[in-house]
């Protein structure tokens, strides 16, 4: 196999002789860049919208049943790990504000092998995570129908699959028609969702401190203040913190990236961590561990019912619908940009990085994202693969921190970030240790499947991408 060149500039050689451009349209799409249409609000919406997903409505019951009110510490640990990675990611993103995010930073800092592993793993991890969000959206839609007394004759499982597929197709088409359209929907969903959550949680806090009386059960969840259980729950709920790095995958479409990228990533982590901690505090104040375990994934709906009756349950159901819609929409956008970045470097066939002339979006990459997502969503068997997505993201987060250390050591001429992480190497070192360390507390099967995915990406590198030479920053 002959040597291939990654796309490192307008004058870079093509992927291979077979990929020589033959039409004017292909020439334009191969060398076009995505338009910068996203502002700070759009970046925050992607980060918050991806993180405020199924996690805030599913994990309080599961986490609270494991360690009680100590689950607040588990969510706080997840937020600290995310923040330790968000800071190095912000520095790298302001130096390399290009679509591809973590893949782009790692490939430039650690080379083609690490870039291939992360780029393909990010794609696959986001595919399965997005399918999980869509299935969750289907279940929330089903609960909403049941709550208002609407009954449909077909089985609930089939209906969930149909809803998941329909929403998946709709979000994919929306993203093809323009990033700005998708961002507007994202901004609206996140604004409404945050408003609902803030009002609901404010009432829950007033009840917790005895300022109002909602006639909730007198018992509270117990504390299990032990390090290993708290960290195990932190590993379980870390799926909730995958969204902040997705902001970096649309760096090539952000206005004033030197300012907006750090604010969007760090701001989304801080806002979401606060919301999660308050949510689990309210949940464990209303129900004890036995009640949380009995309610399981629907615990937040039952907590809403305890606090505000049927209207409270409806608020949570609507919030769940908005949250899963937001997560799915943002993740489809981010998945396509991960494919786009890898393809521009020729680690995947470069046709995937072509840009639609009418809408200015990477339509082939969106098809490669939306297609498998829709197929997986139809199966409804995505829970384990959603957990694997957390494993793959933690690998990427750790390598992002290592990449920052490597780039700082080498000090290439092109490296001139608008934002620098304070404290020298301390934060990236802690970020790498925290990311890799949290993996040790995950379910062993999830680790095994994640390792299997990484093995597949290494195989692709050896078969297709090992001759690709990356030449710095676009």
Short mmCIF file of C-alpha atoms in Angstrom, two decimals, residues 79-265:
data_model
loop_
_atom_site.label_atom_id
_atom_site.label_comp_id
_atom_site.label_asym_id
_atom_site.label_seq_id
_atom_site.Cartn_x
_atom_site.Cartn_y
_atom_site.Cartn_z
CA UNK A 79 -17.85 16.72 37.31
CA UNK A 80 -14.30 17.16 38.65
CA UNK A 81 -12.93 14.58 36.18
CA UNK A 82 -14.77 16.33 33.35
CA UNK A 83 -13.42 19.72 34.42
CA UNK A 84 -9.85 18.39 34.61
CA UNK A 85 -10.22 17.33 30.97
CA UNK A 86 -12.22 20.36 29.83
CA UNK A 87 -9.36 22.73 30.67
CA UNK A 88 -6.69 20.94 28.54
CA UNK A 89 -9.27 20.43 25.79
CA UNK A 90 -9.98 24.16 25.79
CA UNK A 91 -6.32 25.01 25.29
CA UNK A 92 -5.95 22.54 22.44
CA UNK A 93 -9.21 23.67 20.83
CA UNK A 94 -8.15 27.33 20.74
CA UNK A 95 -4.87 26.33 19.09
CA UNK A 96 -6.61 23.96 16.64
CA UNK A 97 -10.21 25.16 16.18
CA UNK A 98 -11.07 22.47 13.65
CA UNK A 99 -13.87 19.95 13.32
CA UNK A 100 -12.90 16.59 14.78
CA UNK A 101 -12.30 17.61 18.37
CA UNK A 102 -10.42 15.09 20.50
CA UNK A 103 -9.38 13.08 17.46
CA UNK A 104 -7.73 16.08 15.86
CA UNK A 105 -5.81 17.05 18.99
CA UNK A 106 -4.59 13.52 19.69
CA UNK A 107 -3.56 12.79 16.10
CA UNK A 108 -1.48 16.00 16.01
CA UNK A 109 0.02 15.40 19.43
CA UNK A 110 0.53 11.63 19.50
CA UNK A 111 0.53 10.51 15.87
CA UNK A 112 -1.50 8.50 13.39
CA UNK A 113 -2.00 5.31 15.42
CA UNK A 114 -3.41 7.11 18.46
CA UNK A 115 -5.46 9.35 16.17
CA UNK A 116 -6.94 6.40 14.30
CA UNK A 117 -7.88 4.60 17.52
CA UNK A 118 -9.50 7.68 19.01
CA UNK A 119 -11.16 8.88 15.80
CA UNK A 120 -12.84 5.57 15.03
CA UNK A 121 -13.61 4.84 18.68
CA UNK A 122 -15.23 8.24 19.05
CA UNK A 123 -17.36 7.59 15.98
CA UNK A 124 -18.49 4.16 17.23
CA UNK A 125 -18.95 5.32 20.80
CA UNK A 126 -21.15 8.21 19.73
CA UNK A 127 -23.16 5.98 17.39
CA UNK A 128 -24.12 3.64 20.21
CA UNK A 129 -24.65 6.44 22.72
CA UNK A 130 -26.95 8.26 20.29
CA UNK A 131 -28.94 5.10 19.64
CA UNK A 132 -29.38 4.79 23.41
CA UNK A 133 -30.68 8.37 23.59
CA UNK A 134 -33.16 7.65 20.81
CA UNK A 135 -34.45 4.53 22.55
CA UNK A 136 -34.80 6.59 25.74
CA UNK A 137 -36.72 9.17 23.75
CA UNK A 138 -39.04 6.43 22.53
CA UNK A 139 -39.71 5.22 26.07
CA UNK A 140 -40.35 8.75 27.36
CA UNK A 141 -42.78 9.31 24.48
CA UNK A 142 -44.53 6.07 25.41
CA UNK A 143 -44.76 7.17 29.07
CA UNK A 144 -46.18 10.52 27.97
CA UNK A 145 -48.91 8.77 25.99
CA UNK A 146 -49.73 6.54 28.94
CA UNK A 147 -49.83 9.49 31.37
CA UNK A 148 -52.48 11.28 29.30
CA UNK A 149 -54.49 8.08 28.83
CA UNK A 150 -53.69 7.29 25.19
CA UNK A 151 -53.43 3.58 24.44
CA UNK A 152 -52.03 2.11 21.21
CA UNK A 153 -52.75 -1.46 20.22
CA UNK A 154 -49.28 -2.46 18.99
CA UNK A 155 -46.75 -3.75 21.50
CA UNK A 156 -44.80 -1.19 23.49
CA UNK A 157 -41.46 -2.55 22.26
CA UNK A 158 -42.40 -2.16 18.59
CA UNK A 159 -43.75 1.33 19.23
CA UNK A 160 -40.54 2.39 20.98
CA UNK A 161 -38.51 1.13 18.00
CA UNK A 162 -40.74 2.98 15.53
CA UNK A 163 -40.50 6.22 17.51
CA UNK A 164 -36.73 5.90 17.89
CA UNK A 165 -36.25 5.34 14.15
CA UNK A 166 -38.55 8.22 13.18
CA UNK A 167 -36.77 10.64 15.51
CA UNK A 168 -33.38 9.39 14.29
CA UNK A 169 -34.30 10.03 10.66
CA UNK A 170 -35.72 13.43 11.53
CA UNK A 171 -32.64 14.62 13.43
CA UNK A 172 -30.32 13.36 10.69
CA UNK A 173 -32.27 15.25 8.00
CA UNK A 174 -32.32 18.36 10.20
CA UNK A 175 -28.53 18.29 10.54
CA UNK A 176 -28.08 17.77 6.79
CA UNK A 177 -30.09 20.92 6.07
CA UNK A 178 -27.70 23.09 8.07
CA UNK A 179 -25.81 23.36 11.34
CA UNK A 180 -27.54 26.64 12.09
CA UNK A 181 -30.98 24.98 11.89
CA UNK A 182 -29.88 22.20 14.24
CA UNK A 183 -28.32 24.75 16.60
CA UNK A 184 -31.53 26.80 16.73
CA UNK A 185 -33.50 23.71 17.71
CA UNK A 186 -30.80 22.82 20.24
CA UNK A 187 -30.84 26.31 21.78
CA UNK A 188 -34.62 26.26 22.14
CA UNK A 189 -34.74 22.78 23.67
CA UNK A 190 -31.97 23.50 26.15
CA UNK A 191 -33.47 26.85 27.21
CA UNK A 192 -36.87 25.27 27.86
CA UNK A 193 -35.38 22.22 29.58
CA UNK A 194 -33.19 24.29 31.91
CA UNK A 195 -36.12 26.52 32.82
CA UNK A 196 -38.23 23.50 33.75
CA UNK A 197 -35.45 21.86 35.74
CA UNK A 198 -34.56 25.02 37.66
CA UNK A 199 -38.19 25.57 38.74
CA UNK A 200 -38.65 21.91 39.68
CA UNK A 201 -35.37 21.68 41.59
CA UNK A 202 -35.99 24.99 43.34
CA UNK A 203 -39.27 23.58 44.69
CA UNK A 204 -37.48 20.38 45.69
CA UNK A 205 -34.82 22.35 47.59
CA UNK A 206 -37.48 24.41 49.39
CA UNK A 207 -39.15 21.16 50.42
CA UNK A 208 -35.84 19.62 51.51
CA UNK A 209 -35.12 22.53 53.87
CA UNK A 210 -38.67 22.59 55.24
CA UNK A 211 -39.68 25.92 53.73
CA UNK A 212 -42.61 24.29 51.94
CA UNK A 213 -44.43 21.07 52.83
CA UNK A 214 -45.07 18.71 49.92
CA UNK A 215 -46.18 15.83 52.19
CA UNK A 216 -43.34 13.59 50.98
CA UNK A 217 -42.33 10.38 52.80
CA UNK A 218 -40.52 11.11 56.09
CA UNK A 219 -37.48 8.89 55.45
CA UNK A 220 -34.41 9.89 53.46
CA UNK A 221 -31.80 7.84 51.67
CA UNK A 222 -28.94 6.67 53.84
CA UNK A 223 -25.31 7.68 53.41
CA UNK A 224 -22.73 5.18 52.16
CA UNK A 225 -19.62 7.28 52.50
CA UNK A 226 -17.10 4.72 51.30
CA UNK A 227 -14.52 5.48 48.62
CA UNK A 228 -14.92 2.41 46.39
CA UNK A 229 -18.76 2.50 46.16
CA UNK A 230 -18.70 6.25 45.50
CA UNK A 231 -16.12 5.86 42.71
CA UNK A 232 -17.98 2.86 41.26
CA UNK A 233 -21.15 4.96 41.02
CA UNK A 234 -19.08 7.82 39.58
CA UNK A 235 -17.90 5.45 36.82
CA UNK A 236 -21.50 4.38 36.23
CA UNK A 237 -22.87 7.92 35.91
CA UNK A 238 -19.91 9.35 33.96
CA UNK A 239 -21.91 8.74 30.80
CA UNK A 240 -23.73 11.89 31.85
CA UNK A 241 -20.58 13.98 31.30
CA UNK A 242 -19.72 13.01 27.74
CA UNK A 243 -21.12 16.16 26.18
CA UNK A 244 -18.58 18.86 26.97
CA UNK A 245 -15.94 17.48 24.60
CA UNK A 246 -18.51 17.37 21.79
CA UNK A 247 -18.24 21.17 21.69
CA UNK A 248 -14.70 20.70 20.36
CA UNK A 249 -15.98 18.54 17.48
CA UNK A 250 -17.72 21.62 16.03
CA UNK A 251 -14.78 23.96 16.70
CA UNK A 252 -14.45 24.57 12.97
CA UNK A 253 -17.95 26.07 12.95
CA UNK A 254 -17.67 28.37 15.96
CA UNK A 255 -17.36 32.13 15.80
CA UNK A 256 -14.47 33.63 17.80
CA UNK A 257 -13.23 30.19 18.93
CA UNK A 258 -10.48 31.65 21.13
CA UNK A 259 -13.16 33.05 23.44
CA UNK A 260 -16.20 30.88 22.88
CA UNK A 261 -14.64 27.40 22.99
CA UNK A 262 -13.23 27.59 26.55
CA UNK A 263 -16.33 29.34 27.86
CA UNK A 264 -18.64 26.77 26.24
CA UNK A 265 -16.72 23.71 27.48
#
